[in-house]
PDB file of C-alpha atoms in Angstrom:
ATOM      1  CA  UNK X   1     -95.736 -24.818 215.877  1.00 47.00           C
ATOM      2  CA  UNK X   2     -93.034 -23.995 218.437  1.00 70.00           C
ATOM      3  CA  UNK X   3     -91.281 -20.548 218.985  1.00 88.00           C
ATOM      4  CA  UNK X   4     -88.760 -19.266 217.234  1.00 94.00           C
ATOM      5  CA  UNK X   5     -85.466 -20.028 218.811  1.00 95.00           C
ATOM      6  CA  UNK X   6     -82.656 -17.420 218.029  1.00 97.00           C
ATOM      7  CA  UNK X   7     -78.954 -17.603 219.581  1.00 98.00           C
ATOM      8  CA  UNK X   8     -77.331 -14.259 219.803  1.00 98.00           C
ATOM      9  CA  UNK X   9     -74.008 -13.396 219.814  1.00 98.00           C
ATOM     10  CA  UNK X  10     -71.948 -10.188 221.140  1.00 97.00           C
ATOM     11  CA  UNK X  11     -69.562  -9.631 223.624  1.00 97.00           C
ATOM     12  CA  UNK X  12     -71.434  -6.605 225.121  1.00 96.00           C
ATOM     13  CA  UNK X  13     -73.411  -8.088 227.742  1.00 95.00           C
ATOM     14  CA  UNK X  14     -75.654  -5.037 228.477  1.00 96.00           C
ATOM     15  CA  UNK X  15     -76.385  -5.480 225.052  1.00 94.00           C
ATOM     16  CA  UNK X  16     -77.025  -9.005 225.187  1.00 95.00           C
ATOM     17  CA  UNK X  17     -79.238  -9.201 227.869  1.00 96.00           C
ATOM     18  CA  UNK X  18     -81.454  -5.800 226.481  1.00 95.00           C
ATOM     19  CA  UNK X  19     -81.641  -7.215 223.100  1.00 96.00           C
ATOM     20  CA  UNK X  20     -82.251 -11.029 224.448  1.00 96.00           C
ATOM     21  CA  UNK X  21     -85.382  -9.599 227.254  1.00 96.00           C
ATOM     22  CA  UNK X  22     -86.850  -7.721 224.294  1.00 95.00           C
ATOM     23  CA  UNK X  23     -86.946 -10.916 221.688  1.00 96.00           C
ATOM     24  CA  UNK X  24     -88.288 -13.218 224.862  1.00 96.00           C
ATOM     25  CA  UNK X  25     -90.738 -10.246 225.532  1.00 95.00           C
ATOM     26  CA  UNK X  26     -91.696 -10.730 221.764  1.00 94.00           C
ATOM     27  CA  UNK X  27     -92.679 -14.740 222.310  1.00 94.00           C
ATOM     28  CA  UNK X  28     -89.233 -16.036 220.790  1.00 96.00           C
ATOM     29  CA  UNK X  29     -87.160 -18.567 222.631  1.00 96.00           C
ATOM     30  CA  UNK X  30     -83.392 -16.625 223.296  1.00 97.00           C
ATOM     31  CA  UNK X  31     -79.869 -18.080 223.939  1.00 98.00           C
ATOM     32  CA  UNK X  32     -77.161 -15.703 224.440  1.00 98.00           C
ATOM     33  CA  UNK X  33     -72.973 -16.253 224.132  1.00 98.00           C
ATOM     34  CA  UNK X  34     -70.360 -13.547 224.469  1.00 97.00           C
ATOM     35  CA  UNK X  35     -68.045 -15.140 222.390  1.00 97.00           C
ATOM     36  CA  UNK X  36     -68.075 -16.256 219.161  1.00 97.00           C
ATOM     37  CA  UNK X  37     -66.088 -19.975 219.781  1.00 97.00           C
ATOM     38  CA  UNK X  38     -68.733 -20.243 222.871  1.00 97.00           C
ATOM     39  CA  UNK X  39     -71.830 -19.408 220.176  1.00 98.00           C
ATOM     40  CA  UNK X  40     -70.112 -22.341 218.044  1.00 98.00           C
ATOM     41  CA  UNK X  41     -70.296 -24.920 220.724  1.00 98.00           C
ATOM     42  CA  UNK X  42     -73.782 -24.403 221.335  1.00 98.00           C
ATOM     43  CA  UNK X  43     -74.771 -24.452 217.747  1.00 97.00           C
ATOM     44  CA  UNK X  44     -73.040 -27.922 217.820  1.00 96.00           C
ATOM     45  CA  UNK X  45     -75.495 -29.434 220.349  1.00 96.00           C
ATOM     46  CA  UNK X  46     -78.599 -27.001 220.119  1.00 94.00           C
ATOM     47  CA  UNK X  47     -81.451 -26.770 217.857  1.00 91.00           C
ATOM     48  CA  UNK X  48     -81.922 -22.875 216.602  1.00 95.00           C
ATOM     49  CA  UNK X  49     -83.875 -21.281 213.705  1.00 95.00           C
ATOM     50  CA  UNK X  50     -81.851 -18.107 213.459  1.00 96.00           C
ATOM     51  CA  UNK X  51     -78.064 -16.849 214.800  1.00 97.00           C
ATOM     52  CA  UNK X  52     -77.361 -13.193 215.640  1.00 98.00           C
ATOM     53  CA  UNK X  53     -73.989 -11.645 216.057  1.00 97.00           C
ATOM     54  CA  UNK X  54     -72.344  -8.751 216.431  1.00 96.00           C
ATOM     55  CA  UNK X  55     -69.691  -8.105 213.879  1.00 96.00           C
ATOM     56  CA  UNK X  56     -66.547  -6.830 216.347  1.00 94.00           C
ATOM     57  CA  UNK X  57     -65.876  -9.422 218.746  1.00 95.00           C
ATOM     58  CA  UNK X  58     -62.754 -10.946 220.212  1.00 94.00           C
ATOM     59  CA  UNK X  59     -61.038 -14.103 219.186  1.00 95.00           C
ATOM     60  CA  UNK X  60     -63.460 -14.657 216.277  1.00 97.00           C
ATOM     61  CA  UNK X  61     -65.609 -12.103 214.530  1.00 97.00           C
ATOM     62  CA  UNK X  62     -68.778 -12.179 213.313  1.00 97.00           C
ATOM     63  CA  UNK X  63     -68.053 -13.019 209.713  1.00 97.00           C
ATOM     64  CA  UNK X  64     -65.389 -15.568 211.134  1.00 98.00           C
ATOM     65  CA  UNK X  65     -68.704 -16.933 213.249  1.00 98.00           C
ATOM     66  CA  UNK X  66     -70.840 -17.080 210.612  1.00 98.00           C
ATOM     67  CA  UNK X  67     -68.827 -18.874 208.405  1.00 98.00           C
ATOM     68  CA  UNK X  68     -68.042 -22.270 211.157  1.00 98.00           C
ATOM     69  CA  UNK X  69     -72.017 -22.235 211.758  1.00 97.00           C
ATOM     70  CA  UNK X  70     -72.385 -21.861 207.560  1.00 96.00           C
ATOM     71  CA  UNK X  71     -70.198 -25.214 207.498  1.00 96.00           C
ATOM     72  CA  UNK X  72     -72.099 -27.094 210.485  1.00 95.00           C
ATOM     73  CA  UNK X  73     -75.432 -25.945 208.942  1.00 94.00           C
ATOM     74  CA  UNK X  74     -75.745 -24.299 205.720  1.00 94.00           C
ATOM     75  CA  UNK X  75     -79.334 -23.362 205.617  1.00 92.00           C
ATOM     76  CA  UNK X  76     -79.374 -21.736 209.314  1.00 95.00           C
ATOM     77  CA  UNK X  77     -79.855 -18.220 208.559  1.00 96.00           C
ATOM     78  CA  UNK X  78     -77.537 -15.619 210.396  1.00 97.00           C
ATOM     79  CA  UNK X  79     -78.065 -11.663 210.514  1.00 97.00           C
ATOM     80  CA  UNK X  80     -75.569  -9.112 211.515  1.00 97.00           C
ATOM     81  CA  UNK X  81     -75.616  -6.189 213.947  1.00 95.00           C
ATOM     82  CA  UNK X  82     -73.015  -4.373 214.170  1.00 93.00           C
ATOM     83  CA  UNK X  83     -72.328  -0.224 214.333  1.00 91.00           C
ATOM     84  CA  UNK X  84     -69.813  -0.738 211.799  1.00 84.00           C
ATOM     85  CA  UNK X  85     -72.495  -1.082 208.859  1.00 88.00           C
ATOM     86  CA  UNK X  86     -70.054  -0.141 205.261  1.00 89.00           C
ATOM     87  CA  UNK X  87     -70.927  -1.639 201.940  1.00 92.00           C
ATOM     88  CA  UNK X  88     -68.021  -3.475 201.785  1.00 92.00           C
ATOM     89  CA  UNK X  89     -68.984  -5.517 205.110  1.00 93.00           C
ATOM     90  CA  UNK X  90     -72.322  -6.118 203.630  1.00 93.00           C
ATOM     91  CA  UNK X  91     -70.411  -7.354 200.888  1.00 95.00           C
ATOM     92  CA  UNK X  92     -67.964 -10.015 202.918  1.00 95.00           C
ATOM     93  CA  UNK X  93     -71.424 -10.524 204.817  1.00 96.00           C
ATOM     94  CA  UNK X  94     -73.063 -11.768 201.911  1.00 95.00           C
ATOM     95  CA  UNK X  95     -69.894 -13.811 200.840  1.00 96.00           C
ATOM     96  CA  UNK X  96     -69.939 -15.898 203.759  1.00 96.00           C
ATOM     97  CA  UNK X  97     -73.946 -16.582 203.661  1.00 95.00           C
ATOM     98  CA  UNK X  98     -75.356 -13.700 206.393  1.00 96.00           C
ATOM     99  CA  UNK X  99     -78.417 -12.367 204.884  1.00 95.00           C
ATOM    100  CA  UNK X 100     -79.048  -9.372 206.462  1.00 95.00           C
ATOM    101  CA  UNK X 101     -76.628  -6.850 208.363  1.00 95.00           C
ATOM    102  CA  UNK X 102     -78.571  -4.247 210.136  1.00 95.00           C
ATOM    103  CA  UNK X 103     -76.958  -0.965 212.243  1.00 93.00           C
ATOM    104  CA  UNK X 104     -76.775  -0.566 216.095  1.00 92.00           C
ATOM    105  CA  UNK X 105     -78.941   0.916 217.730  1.00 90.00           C
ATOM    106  CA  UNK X 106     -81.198  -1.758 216.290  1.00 91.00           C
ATOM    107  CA  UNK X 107     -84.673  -1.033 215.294  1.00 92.00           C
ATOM    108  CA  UNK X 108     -86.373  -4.221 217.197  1.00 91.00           C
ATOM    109  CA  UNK X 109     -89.694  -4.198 214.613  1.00 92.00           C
ATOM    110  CA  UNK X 110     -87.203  -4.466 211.866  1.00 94.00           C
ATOM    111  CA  UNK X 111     -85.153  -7.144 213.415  1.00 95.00           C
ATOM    112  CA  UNK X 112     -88.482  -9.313 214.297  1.00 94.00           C
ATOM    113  CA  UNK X 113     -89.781  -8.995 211.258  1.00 93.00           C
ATOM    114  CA  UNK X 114     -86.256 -10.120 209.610  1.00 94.00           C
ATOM    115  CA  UNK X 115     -86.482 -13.177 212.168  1.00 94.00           C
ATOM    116  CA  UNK X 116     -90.052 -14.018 210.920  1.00 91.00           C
ATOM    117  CA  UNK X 117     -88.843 -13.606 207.278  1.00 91.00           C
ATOM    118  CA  UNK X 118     -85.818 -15.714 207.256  1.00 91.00           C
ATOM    119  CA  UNK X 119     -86.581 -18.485 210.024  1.00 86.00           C
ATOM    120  CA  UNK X 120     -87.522 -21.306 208.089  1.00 62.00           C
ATOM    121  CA  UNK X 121     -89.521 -23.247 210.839  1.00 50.00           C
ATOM    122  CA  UNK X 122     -90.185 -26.565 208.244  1.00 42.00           C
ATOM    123  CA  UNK X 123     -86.722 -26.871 208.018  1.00 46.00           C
ATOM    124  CA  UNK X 124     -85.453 -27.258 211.853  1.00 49.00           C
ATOM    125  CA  UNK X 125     -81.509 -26.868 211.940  1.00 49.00           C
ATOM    126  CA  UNK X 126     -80.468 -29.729 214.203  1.00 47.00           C
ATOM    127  CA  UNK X 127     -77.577 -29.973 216.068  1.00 50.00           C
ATOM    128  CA  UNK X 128     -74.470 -31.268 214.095  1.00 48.00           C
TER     129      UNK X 128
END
């Protein structure tokens, strides 16, 4: 079985490349974009098992994000981080299909164990 390929999404690139050297150090395969229309794109031609984003981005938010890879692949599951963490995001979260939303800092044994959990490597999500 391969690795677990994630693409994550946020326009802080500190954040980015901490979060992305952590997951790699944790035997997943990482792809990173800064912008949500950019994270789209890639989706389109790319293989992944799991998106991340970051809820407060410009251009296109996270739930805006989630929702245009939702339509290319339904079953591809996408998590939230974001600092902004209220019940009623988790709520427009879970409208548009995220299934988890989890605060900044993130706890990385939480968020690997969420990857594990919702990856579904028998169902690859290929590119559109």
């Amino acid at each position: 079985m391969g690795r677990i390929n994630v693409l994550i999404v946020d326009d802080d690139v500190n954040f980015l490349y901490v979060l992305g050297l952590l997951l790699e150090s944790k035997g997943l395969e990482v792809t990173s974009a800064s912008r949500g229309a950019e994270a789209v794109d890639i989706v389109r031609k790319t293989t992944f098992d799991m998106v991340i984003t970051d809820f407060s981005m410009p251009g296109m938010n996270g739930l805006e994000l989630a929702a245009a890879v939702k339509e290319l692949h339904p079953d591809l599951p996408v998590m939230m981080v974001t600092c902004e963490v209220t019940s009623y995001l988790i709520e427009m979260a879970t409208d548009v299909g995220i299934c988890r939303v989890l605060d900044k800092p993130v706890n990385v044994g939480r968020l690997l164990a969420d990857i594990r959990h919702f990856s579904r490597r028998k169902g690859r999500h290929t590119p559109a």
